[in-house]
XYZ file of C-alpha atoms in Angstrom:
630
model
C -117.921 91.763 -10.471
C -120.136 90.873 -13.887
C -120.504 87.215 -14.584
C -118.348 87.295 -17.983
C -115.521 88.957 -15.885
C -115.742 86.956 -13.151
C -115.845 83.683 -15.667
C -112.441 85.168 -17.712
C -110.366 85.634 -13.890
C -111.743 81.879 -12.848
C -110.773 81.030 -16.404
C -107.097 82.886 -16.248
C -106.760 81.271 -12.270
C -107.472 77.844 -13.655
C -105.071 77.668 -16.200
C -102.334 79.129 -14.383
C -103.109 76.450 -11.651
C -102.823 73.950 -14.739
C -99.878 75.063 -16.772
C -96.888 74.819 -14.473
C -94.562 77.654 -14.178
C -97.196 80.710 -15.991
C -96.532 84.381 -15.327
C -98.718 84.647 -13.053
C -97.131 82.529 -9.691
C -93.784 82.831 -11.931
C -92.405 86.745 -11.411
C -90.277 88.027 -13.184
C -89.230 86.070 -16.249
C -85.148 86.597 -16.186
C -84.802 86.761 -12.638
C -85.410 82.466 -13.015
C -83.957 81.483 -16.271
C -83.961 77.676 -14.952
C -87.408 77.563 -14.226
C -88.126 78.731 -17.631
C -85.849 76.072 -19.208
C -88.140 73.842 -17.191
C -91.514 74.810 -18.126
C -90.106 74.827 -21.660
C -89.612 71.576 -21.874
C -93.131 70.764 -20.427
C -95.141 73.386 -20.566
C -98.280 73.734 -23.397
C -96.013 75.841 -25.612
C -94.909 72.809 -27.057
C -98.572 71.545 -27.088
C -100.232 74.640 -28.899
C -104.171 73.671 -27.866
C -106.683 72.325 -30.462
C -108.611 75.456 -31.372
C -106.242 78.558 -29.545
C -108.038 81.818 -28.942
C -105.546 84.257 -31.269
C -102.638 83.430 -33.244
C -99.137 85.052 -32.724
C -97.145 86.503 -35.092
C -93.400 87.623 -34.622
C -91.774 90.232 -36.972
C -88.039 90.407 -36.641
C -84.975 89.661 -39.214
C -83.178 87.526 -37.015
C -84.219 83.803 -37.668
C -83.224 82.369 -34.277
C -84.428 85.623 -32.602
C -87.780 85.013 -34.024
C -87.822 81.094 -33.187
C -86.594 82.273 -29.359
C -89.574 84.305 -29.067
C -92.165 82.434 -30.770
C -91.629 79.378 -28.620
C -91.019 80.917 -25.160
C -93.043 84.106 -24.975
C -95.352 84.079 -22.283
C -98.573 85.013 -24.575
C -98.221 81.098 -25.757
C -99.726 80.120 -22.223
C -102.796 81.850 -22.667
C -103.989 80.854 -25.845
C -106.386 78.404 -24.363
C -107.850 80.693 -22.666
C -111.095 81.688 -25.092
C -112.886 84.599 -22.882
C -110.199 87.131 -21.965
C -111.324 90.758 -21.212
C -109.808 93.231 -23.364
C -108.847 94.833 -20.604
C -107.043 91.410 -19.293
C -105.649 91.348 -22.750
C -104.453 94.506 -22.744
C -102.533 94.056 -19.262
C -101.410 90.612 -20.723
C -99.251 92.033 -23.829
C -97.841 95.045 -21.075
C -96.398 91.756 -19.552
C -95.353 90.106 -22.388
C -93.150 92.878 -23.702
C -91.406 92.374 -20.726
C -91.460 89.218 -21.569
C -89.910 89.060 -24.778
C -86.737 91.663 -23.405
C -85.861 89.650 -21.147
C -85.831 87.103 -23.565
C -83.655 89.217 -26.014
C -81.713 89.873 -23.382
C -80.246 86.436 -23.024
C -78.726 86.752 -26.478
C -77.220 90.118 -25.799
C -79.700 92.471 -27.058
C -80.654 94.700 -24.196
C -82.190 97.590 -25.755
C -84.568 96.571 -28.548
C -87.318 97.920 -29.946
C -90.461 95.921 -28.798
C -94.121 96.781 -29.607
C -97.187 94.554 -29.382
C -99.962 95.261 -31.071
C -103.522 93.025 -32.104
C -104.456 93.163 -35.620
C -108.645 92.998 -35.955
C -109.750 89.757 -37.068
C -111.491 89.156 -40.388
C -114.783 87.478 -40.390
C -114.648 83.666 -39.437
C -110.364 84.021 -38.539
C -108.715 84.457 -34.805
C -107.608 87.668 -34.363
C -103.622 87.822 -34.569
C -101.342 89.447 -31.789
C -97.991 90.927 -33.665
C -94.578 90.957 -31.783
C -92.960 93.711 -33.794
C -89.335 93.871 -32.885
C -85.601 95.580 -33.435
C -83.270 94.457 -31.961
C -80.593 96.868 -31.479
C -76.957 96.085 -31.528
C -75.717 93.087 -29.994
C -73.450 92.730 -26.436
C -70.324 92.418 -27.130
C -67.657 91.893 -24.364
C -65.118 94.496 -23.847
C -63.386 93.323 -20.572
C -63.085 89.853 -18.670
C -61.366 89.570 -15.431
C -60.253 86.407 -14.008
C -59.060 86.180 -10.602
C -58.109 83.289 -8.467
C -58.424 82.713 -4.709
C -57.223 79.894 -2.558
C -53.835 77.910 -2.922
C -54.295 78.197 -6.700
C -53.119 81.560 -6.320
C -50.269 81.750 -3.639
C -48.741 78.578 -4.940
C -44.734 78.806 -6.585
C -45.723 74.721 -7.716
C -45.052 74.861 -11.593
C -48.243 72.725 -12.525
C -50.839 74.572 -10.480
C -49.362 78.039 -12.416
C -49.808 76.197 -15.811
C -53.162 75.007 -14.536
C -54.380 78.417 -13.822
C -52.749 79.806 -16.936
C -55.012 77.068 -19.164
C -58.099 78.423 -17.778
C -57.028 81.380 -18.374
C -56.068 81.215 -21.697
C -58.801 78.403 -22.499
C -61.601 80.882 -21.304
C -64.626 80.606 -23.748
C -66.126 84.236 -23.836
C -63.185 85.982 -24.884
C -63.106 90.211 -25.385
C -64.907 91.255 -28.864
C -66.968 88.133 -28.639
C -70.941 88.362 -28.463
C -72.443 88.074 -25.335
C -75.456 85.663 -24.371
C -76.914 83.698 -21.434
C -75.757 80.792 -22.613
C -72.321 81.186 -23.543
C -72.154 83.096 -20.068
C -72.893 80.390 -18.125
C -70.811 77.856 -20.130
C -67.696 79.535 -20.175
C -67.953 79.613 -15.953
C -68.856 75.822 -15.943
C -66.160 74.770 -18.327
C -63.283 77.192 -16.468
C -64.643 75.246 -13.195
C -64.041 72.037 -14.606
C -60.827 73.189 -15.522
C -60.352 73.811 -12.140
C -61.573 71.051 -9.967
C -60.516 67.932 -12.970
C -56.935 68.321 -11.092
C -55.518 69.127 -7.868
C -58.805 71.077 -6.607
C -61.908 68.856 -6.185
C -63.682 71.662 -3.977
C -63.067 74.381 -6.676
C -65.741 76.793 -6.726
C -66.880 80.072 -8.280
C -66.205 82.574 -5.392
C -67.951 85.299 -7.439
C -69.306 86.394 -10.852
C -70.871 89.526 -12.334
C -71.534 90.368 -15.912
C -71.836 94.094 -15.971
C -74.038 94.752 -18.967
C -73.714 98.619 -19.823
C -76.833 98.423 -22.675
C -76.454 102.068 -24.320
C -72.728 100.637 -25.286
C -73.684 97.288 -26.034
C -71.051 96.069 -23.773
C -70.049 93.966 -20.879
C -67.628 93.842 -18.409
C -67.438 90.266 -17.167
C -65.778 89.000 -13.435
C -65.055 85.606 -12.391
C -63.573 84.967 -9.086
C -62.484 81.121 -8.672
C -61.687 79.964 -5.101
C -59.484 76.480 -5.313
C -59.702 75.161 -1.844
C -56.534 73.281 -0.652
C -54.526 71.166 -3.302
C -55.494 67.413 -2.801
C -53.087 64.735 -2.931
C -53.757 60.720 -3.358
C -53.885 58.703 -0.227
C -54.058 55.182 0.864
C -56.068 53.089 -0.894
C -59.527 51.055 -0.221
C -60.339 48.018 -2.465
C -64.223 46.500 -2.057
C -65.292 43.583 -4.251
C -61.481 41.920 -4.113
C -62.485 38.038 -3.336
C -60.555 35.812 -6.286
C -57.528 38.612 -6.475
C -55.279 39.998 -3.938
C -57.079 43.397 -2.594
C -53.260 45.292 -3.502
C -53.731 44.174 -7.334
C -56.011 46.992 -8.689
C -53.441 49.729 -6.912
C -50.437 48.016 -8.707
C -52.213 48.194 -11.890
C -54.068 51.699 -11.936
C -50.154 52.988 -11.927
C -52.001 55.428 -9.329
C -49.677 56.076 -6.010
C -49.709 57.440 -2.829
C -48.699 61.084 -2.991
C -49.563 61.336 -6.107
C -51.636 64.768 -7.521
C -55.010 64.421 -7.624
C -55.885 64.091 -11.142
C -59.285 63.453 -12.753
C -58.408 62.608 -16.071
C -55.611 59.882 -14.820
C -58.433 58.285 -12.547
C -60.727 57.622 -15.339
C -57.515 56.048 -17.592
C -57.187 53.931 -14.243
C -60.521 52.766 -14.889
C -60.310 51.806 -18.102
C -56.507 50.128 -17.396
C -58.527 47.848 -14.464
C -61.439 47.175 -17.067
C -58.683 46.085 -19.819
C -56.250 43.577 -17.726
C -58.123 41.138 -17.918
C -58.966 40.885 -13.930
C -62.071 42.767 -13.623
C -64.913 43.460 -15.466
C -65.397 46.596 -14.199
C -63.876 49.297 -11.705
C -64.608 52.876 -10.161
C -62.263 54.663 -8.512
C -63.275 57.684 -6.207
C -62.159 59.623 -3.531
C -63.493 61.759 -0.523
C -63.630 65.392 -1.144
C -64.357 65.769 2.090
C -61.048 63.325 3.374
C -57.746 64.776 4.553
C -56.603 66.596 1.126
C -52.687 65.785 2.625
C -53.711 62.141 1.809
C -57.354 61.676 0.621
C -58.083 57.599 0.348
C -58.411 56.373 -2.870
C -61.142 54.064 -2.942
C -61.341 50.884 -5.853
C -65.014 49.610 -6.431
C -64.427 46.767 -8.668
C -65.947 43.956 -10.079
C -63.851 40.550 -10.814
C -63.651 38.687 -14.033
C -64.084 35.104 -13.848
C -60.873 32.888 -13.644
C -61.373 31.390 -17.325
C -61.943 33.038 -20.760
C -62.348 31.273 -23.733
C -62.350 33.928 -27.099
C -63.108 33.109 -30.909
C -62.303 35.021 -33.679
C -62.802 35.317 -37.275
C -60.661 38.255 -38.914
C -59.213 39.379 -42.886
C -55.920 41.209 -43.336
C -54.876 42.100 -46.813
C -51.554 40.609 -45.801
C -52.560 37.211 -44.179
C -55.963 37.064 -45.728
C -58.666 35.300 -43.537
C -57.855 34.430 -40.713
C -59.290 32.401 -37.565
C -57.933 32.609 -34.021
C -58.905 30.999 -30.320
C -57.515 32.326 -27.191
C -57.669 31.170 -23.555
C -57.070 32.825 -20.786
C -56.666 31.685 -17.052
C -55.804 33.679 -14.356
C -54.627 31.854 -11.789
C -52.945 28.848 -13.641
C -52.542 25.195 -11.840
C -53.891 27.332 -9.005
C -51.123 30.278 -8.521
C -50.911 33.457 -9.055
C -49.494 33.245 -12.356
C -51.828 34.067 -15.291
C -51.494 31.837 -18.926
C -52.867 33.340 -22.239
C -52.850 30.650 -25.081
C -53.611 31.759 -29.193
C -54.086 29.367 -32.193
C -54.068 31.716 -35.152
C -54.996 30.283 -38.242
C -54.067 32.154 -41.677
C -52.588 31.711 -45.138
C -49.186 33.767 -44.136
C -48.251 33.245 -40.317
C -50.224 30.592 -38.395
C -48.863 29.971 -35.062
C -49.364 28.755 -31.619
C -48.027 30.163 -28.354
C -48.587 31.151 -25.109
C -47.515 33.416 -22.528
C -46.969 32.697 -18.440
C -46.867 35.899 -16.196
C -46.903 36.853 -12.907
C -48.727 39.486 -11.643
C -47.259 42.746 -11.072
C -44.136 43.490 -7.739
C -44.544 46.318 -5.346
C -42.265 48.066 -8.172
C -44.211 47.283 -11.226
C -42.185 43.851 -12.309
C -44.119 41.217 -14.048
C -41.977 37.556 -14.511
C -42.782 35.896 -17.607
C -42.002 33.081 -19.642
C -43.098 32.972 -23.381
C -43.147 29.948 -26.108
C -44.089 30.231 -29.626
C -44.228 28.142 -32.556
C -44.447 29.779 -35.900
C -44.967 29.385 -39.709
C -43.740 32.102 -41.771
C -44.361 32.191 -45.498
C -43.131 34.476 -47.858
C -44.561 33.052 -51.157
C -40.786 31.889 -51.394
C -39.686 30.551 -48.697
C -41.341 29.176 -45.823
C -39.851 29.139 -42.085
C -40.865 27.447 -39.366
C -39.473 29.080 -35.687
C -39.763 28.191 -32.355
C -39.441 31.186 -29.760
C -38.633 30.907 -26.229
C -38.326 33.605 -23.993
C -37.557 34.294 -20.270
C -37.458 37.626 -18.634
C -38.742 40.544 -16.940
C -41.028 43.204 -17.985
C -42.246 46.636 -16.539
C -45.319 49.070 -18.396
C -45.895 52.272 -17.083
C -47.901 54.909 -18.137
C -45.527 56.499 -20.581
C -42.857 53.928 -20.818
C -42.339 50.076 -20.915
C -38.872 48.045 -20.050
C -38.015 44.336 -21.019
C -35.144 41.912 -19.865
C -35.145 39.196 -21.391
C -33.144 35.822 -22.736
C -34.002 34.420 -25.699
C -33.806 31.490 -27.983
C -34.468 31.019 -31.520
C -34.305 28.311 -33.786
C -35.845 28.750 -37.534
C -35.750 25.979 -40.494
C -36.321 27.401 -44.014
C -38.321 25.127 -46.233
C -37.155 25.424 -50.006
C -33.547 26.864 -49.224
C -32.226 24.428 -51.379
C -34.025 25.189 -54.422
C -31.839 28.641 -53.557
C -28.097 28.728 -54.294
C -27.264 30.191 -51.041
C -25.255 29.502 -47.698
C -28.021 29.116 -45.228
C -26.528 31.846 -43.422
C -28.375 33.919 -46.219
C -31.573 32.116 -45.930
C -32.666 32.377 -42.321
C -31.916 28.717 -41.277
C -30.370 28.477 -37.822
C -30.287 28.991 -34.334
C -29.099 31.528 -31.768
C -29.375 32.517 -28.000
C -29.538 36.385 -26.890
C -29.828 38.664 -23.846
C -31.777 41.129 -25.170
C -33.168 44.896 -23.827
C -36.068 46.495 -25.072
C -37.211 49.995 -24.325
C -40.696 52.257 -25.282
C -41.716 55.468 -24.917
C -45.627 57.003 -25.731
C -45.731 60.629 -25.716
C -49.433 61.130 -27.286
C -51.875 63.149 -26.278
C -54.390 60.455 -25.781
C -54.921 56.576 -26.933
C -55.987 54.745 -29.076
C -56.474 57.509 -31.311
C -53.734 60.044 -30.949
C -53.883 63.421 -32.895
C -50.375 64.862 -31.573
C -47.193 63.501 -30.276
C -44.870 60.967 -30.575
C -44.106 57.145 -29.750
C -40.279 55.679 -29.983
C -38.835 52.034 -29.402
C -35.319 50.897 -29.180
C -34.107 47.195 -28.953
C -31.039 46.176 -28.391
C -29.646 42.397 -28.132
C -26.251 40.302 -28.618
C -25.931 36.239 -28.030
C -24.526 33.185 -29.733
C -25.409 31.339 -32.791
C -25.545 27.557 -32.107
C -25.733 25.730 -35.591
C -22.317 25.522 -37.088
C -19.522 27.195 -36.251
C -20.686 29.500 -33.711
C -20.674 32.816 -34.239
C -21.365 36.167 -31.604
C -23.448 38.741 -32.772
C -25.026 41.932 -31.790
C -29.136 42.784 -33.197
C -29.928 46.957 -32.597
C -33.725 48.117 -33.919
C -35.357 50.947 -33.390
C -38.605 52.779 -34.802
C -40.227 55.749 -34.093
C -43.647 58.251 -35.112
C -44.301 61.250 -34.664
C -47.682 62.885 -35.119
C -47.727 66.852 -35.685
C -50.772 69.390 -36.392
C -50.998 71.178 -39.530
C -53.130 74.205 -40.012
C -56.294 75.135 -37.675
C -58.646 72.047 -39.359
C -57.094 68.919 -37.695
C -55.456 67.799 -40.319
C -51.592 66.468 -39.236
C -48.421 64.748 -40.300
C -47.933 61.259 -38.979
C -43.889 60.718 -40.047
C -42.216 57.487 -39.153
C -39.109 55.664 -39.668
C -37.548 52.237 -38.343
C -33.841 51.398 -38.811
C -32.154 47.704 -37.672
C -28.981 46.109 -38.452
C -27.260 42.863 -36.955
C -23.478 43.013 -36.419
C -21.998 39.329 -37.151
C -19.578 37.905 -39.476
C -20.880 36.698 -42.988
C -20.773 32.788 -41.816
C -22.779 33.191 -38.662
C -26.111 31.045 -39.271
C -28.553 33.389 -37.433
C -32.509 32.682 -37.466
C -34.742 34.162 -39.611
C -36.854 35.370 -36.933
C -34.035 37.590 -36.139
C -33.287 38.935 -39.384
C -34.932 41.913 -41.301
C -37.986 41.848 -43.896
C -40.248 44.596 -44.857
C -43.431 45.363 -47.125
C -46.864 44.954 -46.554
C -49.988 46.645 -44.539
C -47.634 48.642 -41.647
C -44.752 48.980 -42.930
C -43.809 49.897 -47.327
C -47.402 49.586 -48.767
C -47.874 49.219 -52.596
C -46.103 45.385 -51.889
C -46.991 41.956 -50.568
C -46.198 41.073 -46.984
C -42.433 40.385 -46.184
C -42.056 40.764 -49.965
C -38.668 43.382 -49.498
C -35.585 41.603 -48.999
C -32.597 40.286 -50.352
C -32.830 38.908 -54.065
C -31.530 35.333 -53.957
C -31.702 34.237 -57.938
C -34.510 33.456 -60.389
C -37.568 31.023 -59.172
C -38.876 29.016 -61.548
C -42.698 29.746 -60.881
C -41.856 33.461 -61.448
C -40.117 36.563 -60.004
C -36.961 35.770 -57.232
C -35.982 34.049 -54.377
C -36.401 36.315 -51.396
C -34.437 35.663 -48.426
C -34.056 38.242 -45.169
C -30.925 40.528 -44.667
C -29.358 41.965 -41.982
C -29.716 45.789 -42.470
C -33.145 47.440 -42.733
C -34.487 51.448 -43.414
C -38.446 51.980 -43.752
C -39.700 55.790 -44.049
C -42.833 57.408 -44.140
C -44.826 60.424 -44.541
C -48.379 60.452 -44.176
C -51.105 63.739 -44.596
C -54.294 62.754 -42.345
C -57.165 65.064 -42.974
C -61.064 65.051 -41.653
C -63.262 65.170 -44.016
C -67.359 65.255 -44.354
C -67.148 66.927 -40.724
C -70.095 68.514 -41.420
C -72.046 64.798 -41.765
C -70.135 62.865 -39.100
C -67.890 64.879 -36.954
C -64.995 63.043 -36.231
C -65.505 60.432 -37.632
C -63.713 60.122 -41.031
C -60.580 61.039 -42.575
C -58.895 61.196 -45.777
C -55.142 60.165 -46.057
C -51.940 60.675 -48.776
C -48.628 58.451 -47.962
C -45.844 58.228 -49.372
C -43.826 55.366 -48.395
C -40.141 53.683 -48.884
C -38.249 50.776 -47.675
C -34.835 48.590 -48.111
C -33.183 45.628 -47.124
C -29.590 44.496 -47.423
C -27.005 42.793 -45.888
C -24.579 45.905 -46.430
C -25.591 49.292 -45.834
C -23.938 50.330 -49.112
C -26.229 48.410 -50.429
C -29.901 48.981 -49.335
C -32.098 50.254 -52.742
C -35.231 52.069 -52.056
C -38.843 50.866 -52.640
C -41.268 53.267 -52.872
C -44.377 53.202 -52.304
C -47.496 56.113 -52.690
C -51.256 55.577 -52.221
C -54.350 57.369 -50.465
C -57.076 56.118 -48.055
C -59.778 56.448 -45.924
C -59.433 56.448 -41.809
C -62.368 55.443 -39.595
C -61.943 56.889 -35.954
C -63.668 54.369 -33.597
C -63.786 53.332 -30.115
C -61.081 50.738 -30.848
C -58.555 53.016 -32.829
C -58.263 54.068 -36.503
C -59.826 51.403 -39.175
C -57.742 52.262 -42.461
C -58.473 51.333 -45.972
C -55.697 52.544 -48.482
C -54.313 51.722 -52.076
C -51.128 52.098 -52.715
C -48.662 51.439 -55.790
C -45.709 50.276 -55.506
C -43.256 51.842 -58.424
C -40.555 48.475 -58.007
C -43.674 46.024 -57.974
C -45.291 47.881 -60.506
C -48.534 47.276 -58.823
C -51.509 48.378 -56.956
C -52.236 46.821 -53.544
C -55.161 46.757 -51.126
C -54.416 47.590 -47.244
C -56.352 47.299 -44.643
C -55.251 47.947 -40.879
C -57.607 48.355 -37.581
C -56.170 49.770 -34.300
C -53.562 51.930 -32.678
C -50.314 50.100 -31.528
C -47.088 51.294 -30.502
């Protein structure tokens, strides 16, 4: 073999011994799209050498055709090499046409034009290789089968069938749609996830097949899922429990024995343990490869320490700043019981309290005993309350309960610069048995896009200052969330109706009467600023006491905008608002309120700025709200 041939093949051999993954040890191109994707990302294509031997030049329409091809054809790898034979050439670009179909090929173009040619170089420039191509029509897909194998298929349960009807349905390479690699591949992995996320953790892909027919530009597609046995939660294993009783992170994952394995409610379980306050962290797992009857559910958590000591700093366009200190302990005077403690410090509603519970019964029941002493003012009146409450409480995923006694007593400062009973004003004292009920029906939390929350309360009791008086206290409030149109936007609609039932004379605490206006309830007015008119104050505008019958609306259009920027991230909102409060319901007189705003979606729930006016007030206001709660 001449010297200048043999130097070009030592020259060739070297760099395919240095450039991982070339042609030459490689094979066939498509046959091993994942060592491609690997070489891509590491190979000297990325890395085009100092002073390359010829210059590439692709000729097609398509814009991401042409970038495919000009940074993955295999002609990139040999640039460095300066000697090549024209006869090594010449078998290199017989290759590389190859090369670049198979590349087409993975975005659905399986019978394209391709021709290679090398353009003579001028004097003193590299000579140029040309990748002339036509692509041809694009795959489309004109059938997709999907079958199902395993329980998943034989199974009369009613979730598995809506489970296999979502993938179904859900399935991201639809008929009509253009084929590629890519989107091949993706649709498979997401349908599996579909699959093994709930009831099936050893869900596989049984079989697959895209039948490409090229002189038709179409494909047939098969998928053949295999589900394996339907798993079902077990007993459970706790490691890391040392300060808390090993049972606690069961009781509080709301995850039970029997129950259907679910991904999805494993990973809220996570999150629950991580927010109660008794662990910093927690995994929960279980064995694929366990019993599926009763696979164990194993807890890996990680405790919080006893104590926690919390200072904040806040602003509220109703309470303006604000500073607050909480403490927490979790096994107060040494039991099991846990005591949370808050100072909050503002201009409306400073107040101190704190809160004893137990931790949770084999059934769910928490014990708890709450205190609370509280100054309310109204830029009228100012009341001063002391709460105590006894009772029993249960939160489940979709639903909490409350039983609980209560007693109130509330003294309003400046009720007799007001010619009215006391009844009128809020000053008194009562005792209640009281019931409290919620339902969350959202599709996910804190930031829900669809669904809908409602609350009922219901009390009745004893007043104890004057003559005393029964009396009955009903509330209720509820929000519903529904999609508009295909662009996320969605109506958020809520409403909150209360009333007490007790004779005019009965001297009932404020804290148990009704007020309304301000950030979450009739914007476009101050805080507590809807009421009951109670005569002229001298430093401007009227006496405002509470009443005993209350109806807020709203209507609210929430929109994303600026997707394009920061995908969901922002939104744009319109509200209209309205709100009353009497102490007959022949009485109640609307207050409405309209404004726009701005919603931040963050970790922590929507952040909303609005301004709203308020057509009784005749003003505009400033609102600001952060979080999800209902």
């Amino acid at each position: 073999m001449p010297s200048k041939q043999y130097s070009a093949y030592l020259a060739a051999l070297l760099a395919a011994l240095l450039l991982p993954g070339c042609a030459v040890f490689r094979g066939d191109a498509a046959a091993q799209p994942a060592q491609r994707d690997e070489t891509t990302r590491r190979g000297p294509a990325d890395m085009p050498p100092a002073d390359p031997a010829f210059d590439i030049r692709v000729e097609v329409a398509d814009d991401d055709l042409r970038a495919l091809v000009e940074r993955h054809n295999e002609l990139q790898r040999y640039r460095a090499v300066a000697d090549l034979e024209e006869s090594e050439l010449a078998r290199l670009l017989v290759l590389a046409e190859r090369d670049v179909r198979n590349l087409l090929g993975t975005e659905g173009y399986f019978s394209p034009d391709v021709k290679l040619r090398r353009e003579a170089a001028s004097a003193g420039a590299r000579p140029v290789i040309v990748i002339a191509i036509a692509p041809g029509e694009a795959t489309t897909v004109r059938k997709v089968d999907i079958a199902f194998e395993g329980d998943i298929a034989a199974t009369a349960d009613a979730g598995a069938r809506a489970q296999r009807t979502g993938i179904v349905d859900g399935w991201r390479l639809p008929e009509g749609r253009r084929f590629t690699q890519d989107r091949w591949s993706g649709a498979k992995t997401d349908a599996l996830r579909q699959l093994v996320e709930r009831r099936y953790p050893r869900g596989q892909v049984g079989y697959s097949v895209a039948d490409v027919d090229a002189p038709q530009a179409q494909a047939a597609l098969t998928v053949r899922l295999d589900s394996g046995p339907p798993f079902f939660l077990g007993p459970s294993v706790v490691r890391g429990a040392e300060r808390y009783p090993d049972w606690l992170p069961e009781r509080l994952s709301w995850l039970a024995p029997g129950d259907v394995y679910d991904q999805k409610k494993l990973v809220e379980a996570q999150q629950r343990l991580a927010g109660s306050g008794y662990y910093d962290s927690a995994y929960i797992s279980i064995d694929p490869e366990g019993d599926p009857a009763a696979t164990p559910v194993t807890y890996a958590v990680t405790e919080a320490r006893r104590h926690k000591l919390q200072l904040g700093l806040g602003y509220s366009t109703d309470g303006g700043p604000r500073v607050s200190l909480e403490h927490r302990d979790n096994t107060v005077f040494g039991t099991s019981w846990r005591a949370e403690t808050k100072l909050n410090l503002d201009q409306k509603a400073p107040l101190l309290q704190t809160e004893l519970t137990s931790l949770p019964d084999a059934e769910g029941w928490r014990k708890a005993v709450f205190a609370r002493h509280m100054r309310q003012d109204d830029g009228s009146l100012v009341t001063t309350s002391q709460t105590v409450k006894v009772g029993l409480a249960k939160l489940t995923e979709r639903y909490d309960r409350n039983f609980y006694l209560q007693y109130d007593h509330a003294s309003v400062t400046g009720a007799a610069s007001v010619d009215a009973p006391a009844a009128l004003v809020g000053d008194g004292a009562a005792v209640s048995a009281n019931y409290s009920w919620t339902g969350r029906y959202f599709d996910t939390l804190p930031t829900p896009t669809r669904g809908f929350g409602v609350q009922a309360d219901v009390g009745a009791g004893m007043t104890l200052l004057g003559e005393r008086k029964p009396f009955a206290r009903l509330n209720g409030r509820a929000l519903g969330l529904l999609p508009v149109g295909d662009g996320g936007s969605r109506l958020a609609m809520r409403g909150e109706l209360g009333a007490i039932l007790a004779p005019d004379s009965a001297r009932l605490p404020g804290t148990y009467l009704f007020r309304t206006g301000g950030d979450t309830t009739v914007r476009g007015y101050a805080y507590r600023s809807i009421g009951i008119p109670l005569g002229a104050n001298p430093s401007g505008g009227d006496w405002i006491g509470p009443g005993r019958y209350l109806a807020v609306g709203s209507v609210e259009w929430q929109r994303p905008i600026l997707q394009d920027r920061f995908p969901g991230l922002l939104e744009h909102t319109l509200f209209i608002d309205v709100g009353g409060v009497a102490n007959r319901i022949g009485d109640l007189r609307p207050h409405w309120g309209m404004g726009t705003g701005v919603r931040l979606i963050s970790p922590v729930g929507p952040m909303e700025l609005s301004v709203a006016y308020g057509l009784k007030s005749k003003q505009f206001r400033l609102h600001m709200t952060v979080g999800f709660v209902f």
